[in-house]
Coordinates of C-alpha atoms and ligand atoms in Angstrom, one line a residue:
M1 CA -14.6 9.7 41.3
K2 CA -16.3 8.6 38.4
A3 CA -16.0 6.4 35.5
V4 CA -17.7 4.5 33.1
A5 CA -18.2 0.7 33.8
I6 CA -19.7 -2.7 32.0
L7 CA -21.0 -5.5 34.2
P8 CA -19.0 -8.0 31.9
G9 CA -21.5 -11.0 30.0
Q10 CA -24.4 -8.4 30.4
K11 CA -25.5 -6.5 27.0
D12 CA -25.7 -2.8 27.4
S13 CA -25.0 -2.5 31.1
V14 CA -23.1 1.0 30.4
H15 CA -23.3 3.1 33.4
L16 CA -21.3 5.6 35.7
Q17 CA -19.8 3.8 38.6
E18 CA -18.2 5.6 41.7
I19 CA -14.5 3.9 42.5
A20 CA -12.2 5.7 44.6
K21 CA -9.1 7.4 43.6
P22 CA -5.9 6.0 43.3
Q23 CA -2.3 7.0 45.2
P24 CA 0.5 6.5 43.4
K25 CA 2.8 3.5 44.7
A26 CA 6.5 3.6 45.1
G27 CA 7.6 3.7 41.0
E28 CA 4.2 5.0 39.8
L29 CA 2.7 8.0 38.2
L30 CA -0.5 9.4 39.3
V31 CA -2.4 10.5 36.1
Q32 CA -5.4 12.6 35.8
V33 CA -7.5 11.6 32.4
L34 CA -7.6 14.5 30.0
E35 CA -9.4 12.5 27.3
T36 CA -10.1 8.5 26.5
G37 CA -10.8 7.5 22.8
V38 CA -13.6 5.4 21.8
C39 CA -12.7 2.1 19.7
G40 CA -14.6 -0.7 18.3
T41 CA -13.1 -3.2 21.1
D42 CA -14.9 -1.1 23.7
L43 CA -18.6 -1.6 21.7
E44 CA -18.0 -5.0 21.8
I45 CA -17.4 -5.6 24.9
I46 CA -20.5 -3.8 25.5
D47 CA -22.2 -6.3 23.3
A48 CA -21.0 -9.1 25.8
I49 CA -18.8 -10.2 23.4
Y50 CA -15.4 -9.7 25.1
G51 CA -14.1 -7.8 28.4
T52 CA -14.0 -9.2 32.1
A53 CA -13.7 -7.9 35.6
P54 CA -10.8 -8.1 37.9
A55 CA -10.4 -10.4 39.9
G56 CA -13.2 -10.3 42.8
E57 CA -15.1 -7.7 41.9
N58 CA -18.3 -7.5 39.1
F59 CA -17.8 -4.4 37.2
L60 CA -15.1 -3.7 34.4
V61 CA -14.3 0.3 33.6
L62 CA -14.2 0.7 30.4
G63 CA -11.7 2.1 27.6
H64 CA -8.0 1.6 26.7
E65 CA -7.1 4.6 24.4
S66 CA -5.9 7.0 27.3
F67 CA -4.6 10.6 27.2
G68 CA -3.4 12.3 30.5
K69 CA -1.5 14.3 32.9
V70 CA 1.0 13.6 35.4
V71 CA -0.3 14.7 38.5
E72 CA 1.9 13.3 41.3
L73 CA 5.3 11.2 41.1
G74 CA 5.3 8.0 43.4
R75 CA 8.2 7.0 46.0
G76 CA 11.6 6.6 43.9
L77 CA 10.6 9.0 40.6
E78 CA 11.7 12.4 42.3
N79 CA 14.9 12.1 40.2
S80 CA 13.6 10.4 37.2
D81 CA 13.3 12.1 33.7
W82 CA 9.1 12.1 35.1
S83 CA 7.6 15.0 36.2
V84 CA 4.2 16.5 37.1
G85 CA 2.7 18.0 34.2
D86 CA 3.8 16.0 31.9
Y87 CA 2.2 14.1 28.8
V88 CA 1.2 10.4 29.0
V89 CA 0.0 7.4 27.3
S90 CA -0.4 4.2 28.9
T91 CA -0.1 0.8 27.0
V92 CA -3.1 -1.4 27.2
R93 CA -1.5 -5.0 27.6
R94 CA 0.0 -6.0 31.2
P95 CA 2.8 -9.4 31.4
C96 CA 1.4 -12.6 32.5
H97 CA 3.6 -13.4 35.2
A98 CA 4.1 -17.6 34.0
N99 CA 7.5 -17.4 32.8
D100 CA 6.9 -16.1 29.1
P101 CA 10.1 -15.0 27.8
N102 CA 7.5 -12.4 26.0
C103 CA 6.1 -11.2 28.9
E104 CA 9.5 -11.0 31.0
S105 CA 11.4 -9.1 27.9
G106 CA 8.3 -6.4 27.1
H107 CA 7.3 -8.3 24.7
S108 CA 3.9 -8.8 26.7
D109 CA 1.8 -7.8 22.8
M110 CA 3.7 -11.8 21.8
C111 CA 2.7 -13.4 25.4
R112 CA 2.8 -16.7 24.5
T113 CA 0.3 -18.1 27.8
G114 CA -2.9 -15.8 27.2
Q115 CA -2.7 -15.4 30.6
Y116 CA -1.8 -11.6 29.8
T117 CA -4.6 -8.8 31.0
E118 CA -5.3 -5.8 29.5
R119 CA -6.5 -2.3 30.5
G120 CA -10.0 -2.1 30.0
I121 CA -10.8 -5.0 28.3
K122 CA -9.2 -8.1 30.2
E123 CA -9.5 -8.4 33.9
M124 CA -8.4 -5.1 34.7
H125 CA -10.0 -1.7 34.6
G126 CA -9.5 0.9 32.0
Y127 CA -8.8 5.3 31.4
M128 CA -12.4 6.5 31.4
T129 CA -12.2 7.8 34.7
E130 CA -10.7 10.7 35.8
Y131 CA -7.3 9.1 38.0
Y132 CA -5.5 6.1 37.1
T133 CA -2.2 4.7 38.6
E134 CA 0.5 3.4 36.3
S135 CA 4.0 1.9 36.6
V136 CA 6.6 4.1 34.6
D137 CA 7.5 0.8 32.6
F138 CA 4.1 1.3 30.8
A139 CA 3.9 5.0 30.8
V140 CA 4.5 7.0 27.8
K141 CA 5.5 10.5 27.7
V142 CA 3.8 12.7 24.8
P143 CA 6.0 15.9 23.7
P144 CA 3.3 19.0 24.2
A145 CA 3.4 19.6 20.5
F146 CA 1.2 16.6 20.1
R147 CA -1.5 17.6 22.9
S148 CA -4.4 17.8 20.4
I149 CA -3.6 13.5 19.5
G150 CA -1.6 12.5 21.9
V151 CA -4.9 9.9 22.4
L152 CA -4.4 8.8 19.5
L153 CA -1.2 7.6 20.5
E154 CA -2.6 3.8 21.3
P155 CA -4.4 2.9 17.5
T156 CA -1.5 4.3 16.0
A157 CA 0.9 2.2 18.1
V158 CA -1.3 -0.7 16.9
V159 CA -0.9 -0.2 13.0
E160 CA 2.9 0.7 13.7
K161 CA 3.4 -2.4 14.8
A162 CA 1.5 -4.3 12.2
V163 CA 2.9 -2.4 9.1
Y164 CA 6.5 -3.5 11.6
Q165 CA 5.5 -6.6 11.9
A166 CA 5.0 -7.1 7.8
F167 CA 8.4 -5.5 7.0
K168 CA 10.0 -7.4 9.4
I169 CA 8.7 -10.7 8.1
Q170 CA 10.0 -9.9 4.5
E171 CA 13.5 -9.5 5.6
R172 CA 13.1 -13.2 4.5
L173 CA 13.3 -12.2 0.8
E174 CA 15.0 -9.2 -1.7
W175 CA 11.4 -7.0 -1.2
Q176 CA 10.8 -3.8 -2.6
P177 CA 7.1 -2.9 -1.9
R178 CA 5.6 -0.6 -4.7
R179 CA 1.7 -1.0 -3.9
A180 CA 0.0 -1.5 -0.2
I181 CA -4.2 -2.0 0.2
V182 CA -5.6 -1.5 2.9
F183 CA -9.2 -2.3 3.8
G184 CA -11.5 -0.6 6.3
A185 CA -11.2 3.5 6.7
G186 CA -11.7 4.0 10.2
P187 CA -9.2 5.0 12.5
I188 CA -7.1 1.4 12.0
G189 CA -7.3 2.0 8.6
L190 CA -6.3 5.5 7.8
L191 CA -3.7 5.3 10.2
A192 CA -2.2 2.8 8.4
T193 CA -2.6 4.7 4.7
F194 CA -1.0 7.0 6.2
L195 CA 1.5 5.3 7.8
L196 CA 1.9 3.7 4.6
R197 CA 1.6 6.5 2.7
D198 CA 5.0 7.8 4.9
R199 CA 6.4 5.0 4.0
G200 CA 6.5 5.6 0.4
L201 CA 4.0 3.4 -0.7
E202 CA 0.8 3.5 -3.8
V203 CA -1.9 3.3 -1.1
Y204 CA -5.0 2.3 -2.6
T205 CA -7.8 2.4 0.9
I206 CA -11.1 0.4 0.1
A207 CA -14.3 0.8 2.7
L208 CA -18.1 0.8 2.3
S209 CA -19.1 4.2 2.0
P210 CA -19.0 6.2 -1.3
G211 CA -16.3 8.2 -1.8
G212 CA -16.4 12.3 -2.8
P213 CA -15.8 15.1 -0.8
Q214 CA -18.5 14.6 1.8
N215 CA -17.0 11.8 3.0
I216 CA -14.1 13.0 5.2
K217 CA -12.8 9.5 5.4
A218 CA -11.8 9.7 1.5
T219 CA -10.8 13.3 1.6
L220 CA -8.4 12.1 4.6
A221 CA -7.3 9.2 2.9
E222 CA -6.8 11.3 -0.6
R223 CA -4.9 13.9 1.2
C224 CA -2.3 12.3 1.9
G225 CA -1.8 11.0 -1.7
A226 CA -3.9 7.7 -1.8
T227 CA -6.5 6.3 -3.9
Y228 CA -10.0 5.9 -1.8
I229 CA -12.4 3.7 -3.4
S230 CA -15.7 2.3 -2.4
T231 CA -16.7 -1.5 -2.6
Q232 CA -20.4 0.2 -3.5
Q233 CA -18.6 1.6 -6.7
I234 CA -16.1 -1.5 -7.5
P235 CA -17.2 -4.2 -5.5
L236 CA -14.5 -6.5 -4.3
D237 CA -14.6 -9.4 -6.8
D238 CA -13.9 -6.8 -9.2
L239 CA -11.0 -5.1 -6.8
K240 CA -8.4 -6.8 -9.0
Q241 CA -9.2 -5.7 -12.5
T242 CA -8.9 -2.3 -11.2
V243 CA -6.3 -2.4 -8.6
G244 CA -3.8 -5.0 -9.6
E245 CA -1.9 -6.9 -7.5
V246 CA 0.0 -5.4 -4.6
D247 CA 2.5 -6.4 -2.2
L248 CA 0.9 -5.7 0.8
I249 CA -2.8 -5.8 2.5
V250 CA -3.3 -4.7 5.6
E251 CA -6.5 -5.6 6.4
A252 CA -8.6 -3.6 8.8
S253 CA -12.1 -3.8 8.5
G254 CA -12.8 -5.7 10.4
S255 CA -14.5 -8.7 8.1
G256 CA -13.5 -12.3 7.7
E257 CA -15.1 -11.9 4.3
V258 CA -13.3 -8.7 3.3
A259 CA -9.8 -10.0 4.5
F260 CA -10.4 -13.1 2.5
K261 CA -11.8 -12.4 0.0
G262 CA -8.9 -9.2 -0.2
L263 CA -6.0 -12.5 -0.4
D264 CA -6.9 -12.4 -3.7
N265 CA -5.4 -9.0 -4.7
L266 CA -1.8 -10.4 -3.0
A267 CA 0.8 -10.6 -5.7
I268 CA 3.6 -13.0 -5.3
N269 CA 5.9 -12.7 -2.4
G270 CA 3.4 -10.4 -0.3
V271 CA 1.9 -10.1 2.9
M272 CA -1.2 -9.8 4.7
V273 CA -1.5 -8.8 8.0
L274 CA -4.8 -8.7 9.6
T275 CA -5.3 -6.3 13.0
S276 CA -8.8 -6.0 13.1
V277 CA -10.5 -7.7 15.9
T278 CA -14.0 -9.3 14.7
G279 CA -16.9 -10.8 16.7
G280 CA -19.6 -12.9 15.4
H281 CA -19.7 -15.5 12.6
N282 CA -20.0 -15.8 8.5
N283 CA -20.9 -18.7 6.7
L284 CA -18.7 -17.6 3.6
S285 CA -17.6 -20.9 1.6
I286 CA -14.0 -20.6 0.6
D287 CA -12.4 -23.2 -1.7
P288 CA -9.2 -24.1 0.6
N289 CA -7.9 -25.9 -1.9
M290 CA -7.4 -23.4 -3.8
L291 CA -6.8 -21.0 -1.2
N292 CA -3.6 -23.5 -0.3
M293 CA -2.4 -23.0 -3.3
Q294 CA -2.0 -19.4 -3.9
I295 CA -0.4 -18.8 -0.7
M296 CA 1.9 -22.2 -1.5
M297 CA 2.7 -21.6 -4.8
G298 CA 3.0 -17.6 -4.1
N299 CA 5.5 -17.3 -1.2
Q300 CA 2.7 -15.4 0.5
V301 CA 2.4 -15.0 4.7
V302 CA -0.8 -14.0 6.4
V303 CA -0.1 -12.7 9.5
G304 CA -2.3 -11.8 12.7
S305 CA -0.9 -8.4 14.8
V306 CA -2.7 -7.8 18.2
N307 CA -1.7 -5.1 20.6
A308 CA 1.4 -3.0 21.0
N309 CA 4.4 -2.7 23.5
R310 CA 5.7 0.8 24.1
R311 CA 8.7 0.3 21.7
Y312 CA 5.5 1.2 19.2
F313 CA 4.0 3.8 20.6
E314 CA 7.6 5.3 20.8
M315 CA 8.1 4.6 17.2
G316 CA 4.2 6.0 16.7
A317 CA 5.5 9.2 17.8
E318 CA 8.1 9.1 16.0
S319 CA 6.1 8.7 12.7
W320 CA 3.5 11.5 14.2
Q321 CA 6.7 13.8 13.7
R322 CA 7.4 13.1 10.2
I323 CA 3.4 13.0 9.1
E324 CA 3.0 15.9 10.8
K325 CA 5.4 17.6 8.6
K326 CA 4.0 16.6 5.6
W327 CA 0.6 16.6 5.8
P328 CA 0.0 19.5 8.2
G329 CA -3.3 18.5 10.7
L330 CA -4.3 15.1 8.9
L331 CA -3.9 13.3 12.5
A332 CA -6.0 16.0 14.3
A333 CA -8.7 15.6 11.5
V334 CA -9.2 11.5 13.0
I335 CA -11.2 13.1 15.8
T336 CA -14.4 13.9 14.4
R337 CA -16.2 14.2 17.5
K338 CA -15.4 15.4 20.8
L339 CA -18.0 14.7 23.5
P340 CA -17.7 15.9 27.8
F341 CA -17.9 13.0 30.5
E342 CA -21.3 13.4 30.7
A343 CA -22.3 12.7 27.6
F344 CA -20.5 8.5 27.7
K345 CA -23.3 6.8 26.7
E346 CA -23.7 8.8 23.3
A347 CA -19.4 8.4 22.6
L348 CA -20.2 5.0 22.9
I349 CA -23.1 4.4 20.1
K350 CA -21.5 3.8 16.7
D351 CA -20.7 7.2 14.6
R352 CA -21.1 5.6 11.0
T353 CA -19.9 8.8 9.7
G354 CA -17.1 9.8 11.8
I355 CA -14.0 8.1 12.2
K356 CA -12.8 8.8 16.0
T357 CA -14.9 9.5 19.0
V358 CA -13.1 10.9 22.2
L359 CA -14.7 11.2 25.4
Q360 CA -13.6 14.8 27.0
I361 CA -12.7 13.4 30.9
T362 CA -10.9 17.0 32.3
N363 CA -10.8 19.7 30.8
E364 CA -7.3 21.3 31.3
E365 CA -6.5 24.4 33.0
Ligands
BGC401 C1 -6.6 -3.0 21.2 C2 -5.8 -3.7 21.9 C3 -6.0 -5.3 22.5 C4 -7.3 -5.7 21.3 C5 -7.6 -6.7 22.1 C6 -7.5 -3.9 20.7 O1 -9.0 -2.7 20.6 O2 -6.5 -1.9 20.7 O3 -4.5 -2.9 22.7 O4 -4.8 -6.0 22.7 O5 -7.8 -4.8 21.5 O6 -8.0 -6.9 23.4

């Protein structure tokens, strides 16, 4: 069967790879992949910034945002709550098996050893292929009503975790957040905008491209009641004058510079959560004394959040129920480009005006 793969460490090595169709073992599902989402991480792997092949192999099958259909149940699942035909999204990270209490308790997203593996990213093949097998422990059932947006569940789970972490941390005080900034209006930034609007916060979504009806990112942010601001119209340094201070910042622009300059907008007792994988370097000079003073005197928290365990996938699907009710069609509009499997090379080139690109792996009968 066909798979889209790269040679780790070699820039622009994306190619079609022939691999064997897997057989489900006991407790596993055989999943036919319908769609795979393209993410900034895939593009950075193609750029050879990271990405590692499974042990003993020289290629890595890409893709960690999956949506598929169960086509066969492994032994022992005959009387389980899984059936052939169920829609499924599988998580990305697998536990490290190195006596880490987080991994052992189902929280591999918090793996302490760093020896975890990740589908399509680190030492495990991904989902940009026709079939895969997966243990039910890492598979999440998706209601048929979400057929058109199922492929967005992985990025939603990542955002769900980030927001959950911020709120959990803030249980340290009496926190009644009213205002939030989201930096970035890519898939993660927009999904964060939707989740925070769903929680009733006043949200400012800050991104590079100019606002207006031509800009789909601005349109979607505004459709759920957020305010979209372009840094071309209001530079980052002037943001505080315009927006004022906020209780929560979600950094999803992928720019370390935005993250640290953006801290200027954080109110006393506020929390900033960093969600973006950023490659490369930046020589921004910051005044560490000022930063130290601000965070210390303000009881502030800056926290990183990566990946998501299955619990956040389930929470993501619950958030979708509410978001769909409040703003029908908003989530589906995040998918701005669907390309057939054959067009994988085109799909893996960054689309600056669109939001999420999806590769259609199999057409459902
Ligand atoms: C994925 C996460 C993953 C992270 C780091 C992100 O793009 O969504 O699941 O943990 O990359 O590899």
